[in-house]
XYZ file of C-alpha atoms in Angstrom:
529
model
C 38.648 42.305 38.295
C 40.341 38.903 37.978
C 37.220 37.130 39.296
C 35.048 39.025 36.827
C 37.305 38.013 33.938
C 37.205 34.368 35.041
C 33.411 34.473 35.208
C 33.166 35.901 31.699
C 35.575 33.261 30.346
C 33.802 30.323 32.079
C 31.333 29.520 29.260
C 34.183 29.269 26.753
C 36.233 26.753 28.760
C 36.783 23.255 27.397
C 33.894 20.882 28.396
C 34.560 18.034 30.821
C 35.423 14.506 29.653
C 31.892 13.222 30.346
C 30.395 15.993 28.243
C 32.657 15.005 25.346
C 31.311 11.418 25.249
C 28.597 10.986 22.548
C 25.066 10.846 23.902
C 24.423 7.396 22.456
C 27.431 6.008 24.344
C 26.198 7.601 27.570
C 22.767 5.982 27.249
C 24.317 2.602 26.423
C 26.676 2.634 29.424
C 23.990 3.747 31.885
C 21.410 1.211 30.728
C 23.964 -1.613 30.636
C 25.117 -0.947 34.235
C 21.521 -0.616 35.536
C 19.933 -3.613 33.772
C 22.798 -6.138 33.846
C 21.954 -7.657 37.328
C 18.261 -7.981 36.454
C 19.071 -9.552 33.100
C 21.397 -12.143 34.707
C 18.837 -13.122 37.385
C 16.000 -13.414 34.867
C 18.140 -15.459 32.487
C 19.277 -18.100 34.997
C 15.869 -18.365 36.733
C 14.012 -18.836 33.459
C 16.629 -21.256 32.134
C 16.578 -23.455 35.243
C 12.782 -23.520 35.516
C 12.301 -24.308 31.856
C 14.890 -27.083 31.869
C 13.405 -28.764 34.956
C 9.815 -28.583 33.716
C 10.672 -29.754 30.219
C 12.782 -32.699 31.425
C 10.064 -33.878 33.803
C 7.286 -33.617 31.220
C 9.430 -35.265 28.561
C 10.359 -38.204 30.781
C 6.745 -38.872 31.801
C 5.589 -38.540 28.239
C 8.231 -40.978 26.946
C 7.215 -43.671 29.449
C 3.473 -43.209 28.901
C 3.773 -43.058 25.123
C 5.895 -46.222 24.950
C 3.436 -48.096 27.180
C 0.410 -46.915 25.177
C 1.991 -47.856 21.846
C 3.043 -51.279 23.179
C -0.412 -52.089 24.597
C -2.147 -50.959 21.422
C 0.229 -52.904 19.153
C -0.126 -56.074 21.247
C -3.911 -55.888 21.150
C -4.134 -55.235 17.409
C -1.500 -57.814 16.456
C -3.153 -60.428 18.706
C -6.576 -59.866 17.198
C -5.233 -59.929 13.643
C -3.232 -63.114 14.420
C -6.396 -64.883 15.577
C -8.164 -63.577 12.484
C -5.340 -64.862 10.254
C -5.683 -68.389 11.734
C -9.383 -68.429 10.887
C -8.648 -66.939 7.442
C -6.118 -69.647 6.584
C -8.542 -72.376 7.730
C -11.394 -70.961 5.651
C -9.027 -70.440 2.755
C -8.388 -74.222 2.767
C -12.001 -75.190 3.587
C -14.697 -72.567 3.210
C -17.080 -74.711 5.256
C -14.813 -74.863 8.349
C -17.374 -73.631 10.895
C -15.243 -74.234 14.030
C -12.531 -71.861 12.797
C -15.141 -69.160 12.185
C -16.588 -69.785 15.643
C -13.161 -69.377 17.271
C -12.676 -66.032 15.474
C -16.105 -64.902 16.614
C -15.191 -65.876 20.149
C -12.045 -63.738 20.030
C -13.999 -60.660 18.871
C -17.074 -61.390 21.054
C -15.728 -59.466 24.063
C -14.912 -56.434 21.874
C -18.189 -56.412 19.969
C -19.846 -54.325 22.695
C -17.523 -51.402 21.894
C -18.299 -51.679 18.150
C -15.431 -53.896 16.988
C -16.327 -56.159 14.060
C -14.625 -58.420 11.538
C -15.381 -60.126 8.229
C -13.744 -62.808 6.095
C -14.668 -62.674 2.408
C -13.902 -64.717 -0.687
C -12.702 -63.452 -4.049
C -16.207 -62.302 -5.003
C -16.618 -60.322 -1.793
C -19.106 -62.763 -0.173
C -18.853 -62.980 3.611
C -17.545 -66.387 4.743
C -17.479 -65.376 8.406
C -18.432 -62.271 10.369
C -20.469 -59.236 9.290
C -19.902 -57.261 6.104
C -18.613 -53.666 6.270
C -20.390 -50.604 4.853
C -18.647 -48.849 1.919
C -17.179 -46.096 4.109
C -15.279 -48.724 6.144
C -13.723 -50.455 3.141
C -10.178 -51.682 3.967
C -7.093 -50.220 2.317
C -5.339 -51.998 -0.539
C -2.365 -54.208 0.227
C 0.909 -52.244 -0.169
C 4.113 -54.152 -0.924
C 5.028 -56.937 1.471
C 3.147 -55.459 4.436
C 1.420 -58.380 6.203
C -1.271 -56.062 7.549
C -2.701 -53.050 5.702
C -4.223 -50.244 7.749
C -6.634 -47.402 7.042
C -7.494 -44.570 9.438
C -11.145 -43.499 9.235
C -11.248 -39.970 10.765
C -13.544 -39.584 13.777
C -14.520 -43.304 13.649
C -11.686 -45.808 13.973
C -9.098 -47.956 12.206
C -9.635 -50.721 9.630
C -6.978 -53.489 9.435
C -6.926 -56.029 6.605
C -4.974 -59.184 5.698
C -4.948 -61.508 2.655
C -5.051 -65.311 2.752
C -2.209 -67.527 1.644
C -3.879 -68.369 -1.668
C -4.813 -64.777 -2.359
C -8.468 -65.678 -2.943
C -9.728 -64.768 0.509
C -9.219 -61.728 2.722
C -10.153 -60.594 6.192
C -10.723 -57.154 7.695
C -11.371 -55.901 11.214
C -12.734 -52.522 12.342
C -11.599 -51.129 15.708
C -13.586 -48.038 16.856
C -11.937 -45.032 18.470
C -13.385 -45.642 22.021
C -12.004 -49.206 22.016
C -8.567 -48.002 20.869
C -8.577 -45.187 23.457
C -9.383 -47.616 26.276
C -6.821 -50.127 25.080
C -4.012 -47.554 24.766
C -4.635 -45.969 28.165
C -1.335 -46.041 30.095
C -1.315 -47.243 33.689
C -0.161 -45.058 36.587
C -0.295 -41.919 34.418
C -2.480 -39.286 36.071
C -1.842 -36.052 34.060
C -4.321 -35.322 31.277
C -2.969 -36.274 27.872
C -3.956 -36.274 24.221
C -3.517 -39.323 21.970
C -3.902 -39.511 18.187
C -3.446 -42.356 15.711
C -1.827 -41.044 12.530
C -1.239 -42.526 9.085
C 0.041 -40.187 6.410
C -2.298 -37.206 6.406
C -5.162 -38.956 8.253
C -5.618 -38.519 12.003
C -7.855 -40.297 14.514
C -8.179 -38.570 17.886
C -8.410 -41.073 20.763
C -8.291 -38.697 23.722
C -8.238 -34.908 23.581
C -6.989 -32.108 25.799
C -8.933 -28.861 26.235
C -8.119 -26.101 23.699
C -4.603 -24.745 23.996
C -4.305 -21.592 26.118
C -2.504 -18.449 25.043
C 0.592 -19.178 27.173
C 0.310 -22.987 27.313
C 3.227 -25.182 26.210
C 2.960 -28.892 25.338
C 5.356 -31.800 24.911
C 4.624 -34.181 22.005
C 6.113 -37.606 21.191
C 5.335 -39.999 18.318
C 5.743 -43.792 18.479
C 5.417 -46.126 15.453
C 3.202 -49.189 16.030
C 4.771 -51.275 13.240
C 1.346 -52.045 11.776
C 0.466 -50.660 8.345
C 2.360 -47.385 8.882
C 0.332 -46.449 11.985
C 1.888 -44.176 14.598
C 0.665 -43.069 18.020
C 1.248 -39.385 18.846
C 0.890 -38.399 22.509
C 0.890 -34.850 23.926
C 0.876 -33.588 27.527
C 0.937 -30.153 29.071
C 4.202 -28.764 30.351
C 4.750 -28.461 34.081
C 2.404 -26.064 35.950
C 3.460 -22.545 36.852
C 5.762 -22.509 39.891
C 7.407 -19.806 41.975
C 10.604 -19.702 39.878
C 8.490 -19.349 36.766
C 6.466 -16.528 38.340
C 9.692 -14.776 39.238
C 10.970 -15.330 35.732
C 7.748 -13.820 34.355
C 7.820 -10.815 36.682
C 11.483 -10.017 36.200
C 11.120 -8.960 32.528
C 8.297 -6.621 33.579
C 10.493 -5.107 36.265
C 13.318 -4.862 33.775
C 11.029 -3.096 31.311
C 9.826 -0.646 33.978
C 13.378 0.086 35.075
C 14.564 0.444 31.485
C 11.642 2.728 30.610
C 12.196 4.941 33.665
C 15.942 5.166 33.283
C 15.731 5.673 29.531
C 13.177 8.463 29.930
C 15.291 10.183 32.570
C 18.492 9.933 30.559
C 16.946 10.918 27.230
C 14.968 13.743 28.801
C 18.012 15.223 30.524
C 20.541 14.717 27.760
C 18.470 15.048 24.593
C 14.898 16.283 24.878
C 15.428 19.356 27.049
C 18.524 20.536 25.165
C 16.770 19.983 21.857
C 13.798 22.007 23.074
C 16.109 24.852 24.034
C 17.816 24.710 20.664
C 14.435 24.470 18.920
C 13.240 27.603 20.731
C 16.366 29.429 19.589
C 15.881 28.259 16.010
C 12.160 29.179 16.050
C 13.034 32.682 17.231
C 15.676 33.037 14.529
C 15.434 36.203 12.440
C 17.422 36.456 9.179
C 20.527 38.501 9.842
C 20.881 37.423 13.470
C 22.965 34.626 15.011
C 22.358 32.255 17.935
C 24.229 33.206 21.096
C 27.404 31.025 21.155
C 27.395 30.971 24.975
C 23.912 29.433 24.967
C 25.067 26.754 22.523
C 28.146 25.845 24.593
C 25.975 25.413 27.698
C 24.105 22.464 26.164
C 25.059 19.088 27.821
C 25.201 16.951 24.637
C 28.157 17.315 22.312
C 26.118 16.415 19.217
C 23.530 19.087 20.007
C 26.282 21.658 20.531
C 27.654 20.723 17.128
C 24.141 21.048 15.695
C 23.838 24.549 17.148
C 27.191 25.544 15.690
C 26.108 24.137 12.325
C 22.910 26.173 12.413
C 24.901 29.320 13.186
C 27.045 28.628 10.134
C 23.988 27.892 7.983
C 22.275 31.081 9.130
C 25.226 33.122 7.958
C 25.299 31.251 4.631
C 21.541 31.679 4.167
C 21.801 35.413 4.770
C 24.487 35.669 2.099
C 22.454 33.568 -0.343
C 19.282 35.559 0.317
C 21.087 38.730 -0.546
C 22.352 37.159 -3.769
C 18.896 35.774 -4.630
C 17.272 39.144 -4.028
C 19.747 40.788 -6.344
C 19.244 38.064 -8.957
C 15.454 38.394 -8.684
C 15.675 42.104 -9.381
C 17.792 41.436 -12.455
C 15.452 38.656 -13.627
C 12.392 40.867 -13.183
C 14.006 43.613 -15.238
C 14.988 41.107 -17.923
C 11.469 39.619 -18.054
C 9.899 43.024 -18.441
C 12.390 43.917 -21.153
C 11.603 40.686 -23.043
C 7.872 41.341 -22.698
C 8.161 44.846 -24.043
C 10.249 43.628 -26.955
C 7.728 40.853 -27.813
C 4.811 43.298 -27.497
C 6.588 45.860 -29.689
C 7.440 43.197 -32.276
C 3.809 42.053 -32.438
C 2.702 45.652 -32.837
C 5.276 46.173 -35.613
C 4.043 43.010 -37.380
C 0.424 44.135 -37.055
C 1.314 47.603 -38.391
C 3.215 46.138 -41.338
C 0.275 43.878 -42.198
C -2.101 46.849 -41.954
C 0.229 48.947 -44.159
C 0.346 46.247 -46.846
C -3.419 45.734 -46.624
C -4.015 49.389 -47.457
C -1.774 49.092 -50.530
C -3.356 45.881 -51.775
C -4.741 46.043 -55.303
C -7.560 43.532 -54.874
C -10.321 42.907 -52.400
C -9.126 39.318 -51.924
C -5.622 40.453 -50.917
C -7.070 42.983 -48.469
C -9.234 40.263 -46.917
C -6.221 37.943 -46.644
C -4.141 40.630 -44.923
C -7.024 41.334 -42.522
C -7.353 37.628 -41.721
C -3.639 37.393 -40.896
C -3.796 40.587 -38.842
C -6.676 39.191 -36.753
C -4.609 36.125 -35.873
C -1.615 38.258 -34.884
C -3.916 40.431 -32.781
C -5.267 37.300 -31.053
C -1.730 36.272 -30.063
C -0.933 39.841 -28.898
C -4.055 39.961 -26.714
C -3.145 36.738 -24.912
C 0.481 37.846 -24.474
C -0.542 41.194 -23.009
C -2.945 39.613 -20.495
C -0.442 36.915 -19.581
C 2.204 39.463 -18.635
C -0.362 41.469 -16.666
C -1.249 38.474 -14.460
C 2.357 37.313 -13.802
C 2.473 39.120 -10.430
C -0.543 37.212 -9.037
C -0.120 34.032 -11.124
C -3.812 33.169 -10.828
C -4.475 32.634 -14.543
C -5.805 34.655 -17.454
C -9.353 35.980 -17.304
C -11.334 34.605 -20.241
C -13.801 37.486 -20.013
C -11.056 40.080 -20.550
C -9.195 38.124 -23.231
C -12.277 37.269 -25.317
C -13.718 40.772 -24.855
C -10.579 42.455 -26.196
C -10.302 39.827 -28.946
C -13.885 40.544 -30.081
C -13.143 44.278 -30.182
C -10.057 43.728 -32.379
C -12.001 41.450 -34.739
C -14.779 44.035 -35.118
C -12.156 46.716 -35.769
C -10.553 44.747 -38.607
C -13.818 43.472 -40.125
C -14.813 44.723 -43.626
C -16.646 48.029 -43.611
C -20.121 48.222 -45.062
C -23.684 49.397 -44.496
C -23.944 47.082 -41.486
C -21.009 46.084 -39.346
C -20.045 42.640 -38.019
C -21.902 42.033 -34.741
C -20.252 39.994 -31.969
C -22.124 39.470 -28.682
C -20.311 37.862 -25.734
C -21.621 36.152 -22.591
C -18.574 35.005 -20.631
C -18.602 33.696 -17.059
C -15.590 34.818 -14.968
C -13.323 31.811 -15.590
C -9.515 31.713 -15.346
C -7.251 29.643 -17.666
C -3.510 29.203 -18.188
C -1.627 30.735 -21.109
C -1.633 27.612 -23.317
C -5.416 27.286 -23.078
C -5.901 31.025 -23.646
C -3.808 30.971 -26.857
C -5.651 27.951 -28.233
C -9.052 29.483 -27.342
C -8.148 32.808 -28.958
C -7.009 31.165 -32.202
C -10.033 28.831 -32.263
C -12.484 31.740 -31.837
C -10.632 33.647 -34.561
C -10.845 30.681 -36.963
C -14.570 30.150 -36.307
C -15.310 33.867 -36.769
C -13.239 33.845 -39.991
C -15.297 30.873 -41.161
C -18.557 32.748 -40.449
C -17.268 35.905 -42.186
C -16.384 33.829 -45.259
C -20.110 33.260 -45.868
C -21.433 36.483 -44.373
C -19.012 39.373 -43.674
C -21.768 41.080 -41.647
C -22.644 37.930 -39.697
C -24.281 38.030 -36.268
C -22.020 36.043 -33.918
C -22.495 35.092 -30.263
C -19.626 33.851 -28.055
C -20.387 32.320 -24.627
C -18.479 30.468 -21.900
C -20.670 28.617 -19.405
C -20.168 25.897 -16.760
C -19.751 22.301 -17.921
C -20.707 19.117 -16.082
C -17.165 18.874 -14.669
C -16.131 21.670 -12.282
C -12.645 21.735 -13.813
C -13.950 22.526 -17.304
C -16.122 25.149 -19.008
C -18.132 25.018 -22.265
C -17.028 27.456 -25.020
C -19.766 28.026 -27.644
C -19.638 30.138 -30.818
C -22.849 30.254 -32.874
C -23.987 32.231 -35.903
C -26.583 31.797 -38.668
C -23.659 31.832 -41.095
C -22.456 28.514 -39.607
C -25.636 26.557 -40.403
C -24.746 23.387 -42.302
C -24.581 23.572 -46.080
C -22.626 22.036 -48.930
C -20.516 25.170 -49.312
C -19.729 25.214 -45.572
C -18.546 21.609 -45.618
C -16.310 22.279 -48.633
C -14.667 25.367 -47.060
C -14.163 23.566 -43.738
C -12.581 20.582 -45.471
C -10.285 22.680 -47.673
C -9.238 25.533 -45.421
C -10.417 25.704 -41.791
C -11.009 22.097 -40.714
C -7.399 21.056 -40.209
C -6.524 24.130 -38.125
C -9.656 23.824 -35.976
C -9.010 20.116 -35.398
C -5.412 20.823 -34.366
C -6.546 23.496 -31.907
C -9.145 21.109 -30.404
C -6.405 18.518 -29.878
C -4.332 21.166 -28.136
C -7.326 21.807 -25.856
C -7.571 18.028 -25.232
C -11.228 17.952 -26.162
C -13.498 17.371 -29.144
C -14.974 20.231 -31.180
C -18.701 19.650 -31.813
C -20.710 21.290 -34.616
C -24.475 21.730 -34.370
C -25.519 21.948 -38.048
C -29.122 23.053 -37.366
C -28.426 26.183 -35.295
C -24.927 26.828 -36.668
C -22.851 26.487 -33.486
C -19.426 25.151 -32.556
C -18.767 24.153 -28.925
C -15.893 22.585 -27.004
C -15.068 21.892 -23.344
C -11.944 23.679 -22.119
C -9.913 23.254 -18.931
C -10.122 26.097 -16.384
C -8.014 26.841 -13.308
C -10.740 28.574 -11.300
C -13.064 31.548 -11.255
C -12.191 35.200 -11.104
């Protein structure tokens, strides 16, 4: 008996310390202990490999870039110095042929690669060398710069100097192949990329293949000290080595380990318990409660608390449902009582109007009472149909509302040898209460207007589809509504303002066809019966 009691009390014992730790803390501790060695190895391997490769590439690039910039500056400065000597001589004596010959001799060896020079006077006439085309025009002198430079993209560099007197100038064009050959560093085997830059202009001397997706490059810029020119050199980083491969594979292994461990931990501690709790919640029936023993058996403390919360909510919901059901019964009774009172009041009003109409002393008073009674009857018809459709809440049937409205109008029409004739052709459309009230009053006003000119008028009321599926076309036509001076006067004085207000309530425009005597308007519908 003691063993049986212990077995029954086992589910209610206090959970172990590990079970009391929040699930998020469990996942954090497990992942930290499992991934810490891999993270340390990957960090130091990647750090060491990257540092070694970057230092080696940077050192080689610094040496090669300095050598290239020095060789290029020496060559350009030397050529421009020789050109300046000839310029100064021609500035003093424009017929000094030997000085021009010496300048031509300096540039003779470079002429094969496309290098050229020219010395011009103030009017731009060539004193020595060959004139430049317009696209190779030298840059203007800036400040105290002895040599002005201009980078011509994809072609070369133009250097220019001004004579001592300021009346003569010289310019030299150095093509990109010549500059690339001149700036080539010695004892530098790795492929490199060199570019001459000045402001936003760039001249590519040598070019590397397009950058790969994982390729890294080291770049260094050296100023030449000539007209703001700078030489920018780029080389690839060190090739992939074994440490780098290890560093690349370790994150993948870390990801695989993290994914596997995370799935195992989350599946055991969260997903499976949540599925069990979800099954219990899905099978919940109002009035029942989840088994507390099943909730306490869940491994995660947060999920156990969630199960306990749902048990509490289920009890609260049951109590609220009982209160709501009781309140709904009271509200239904109250609504029905209000409806009956409104219906009875409308009937009392209609009876009082009918009683006073019978005691009226003139035909005009009787007609006025009948007109008022027809409007009250229109409101009563809509109210009665609205209460009838409250259970289904689909909308009011226009066919039923307009049919009953036409019957009431015929019943209150003046008696005579021939009665008022109203024919209806209504498609089975459904509308809400606001539309039904406006439609009923509008039909009543139009019929009243027709009866004003012909109490025994022949009237036809139809509701047919419109171009828009959400609307229908209401049309009331009668020979009594054909346009005339008297009709326009009565509409302006008595019926026009009411009919216009009702059309605004229907959010549409009321059209009048004066030839056939018809009023039509598009009304919103909620569907078909």
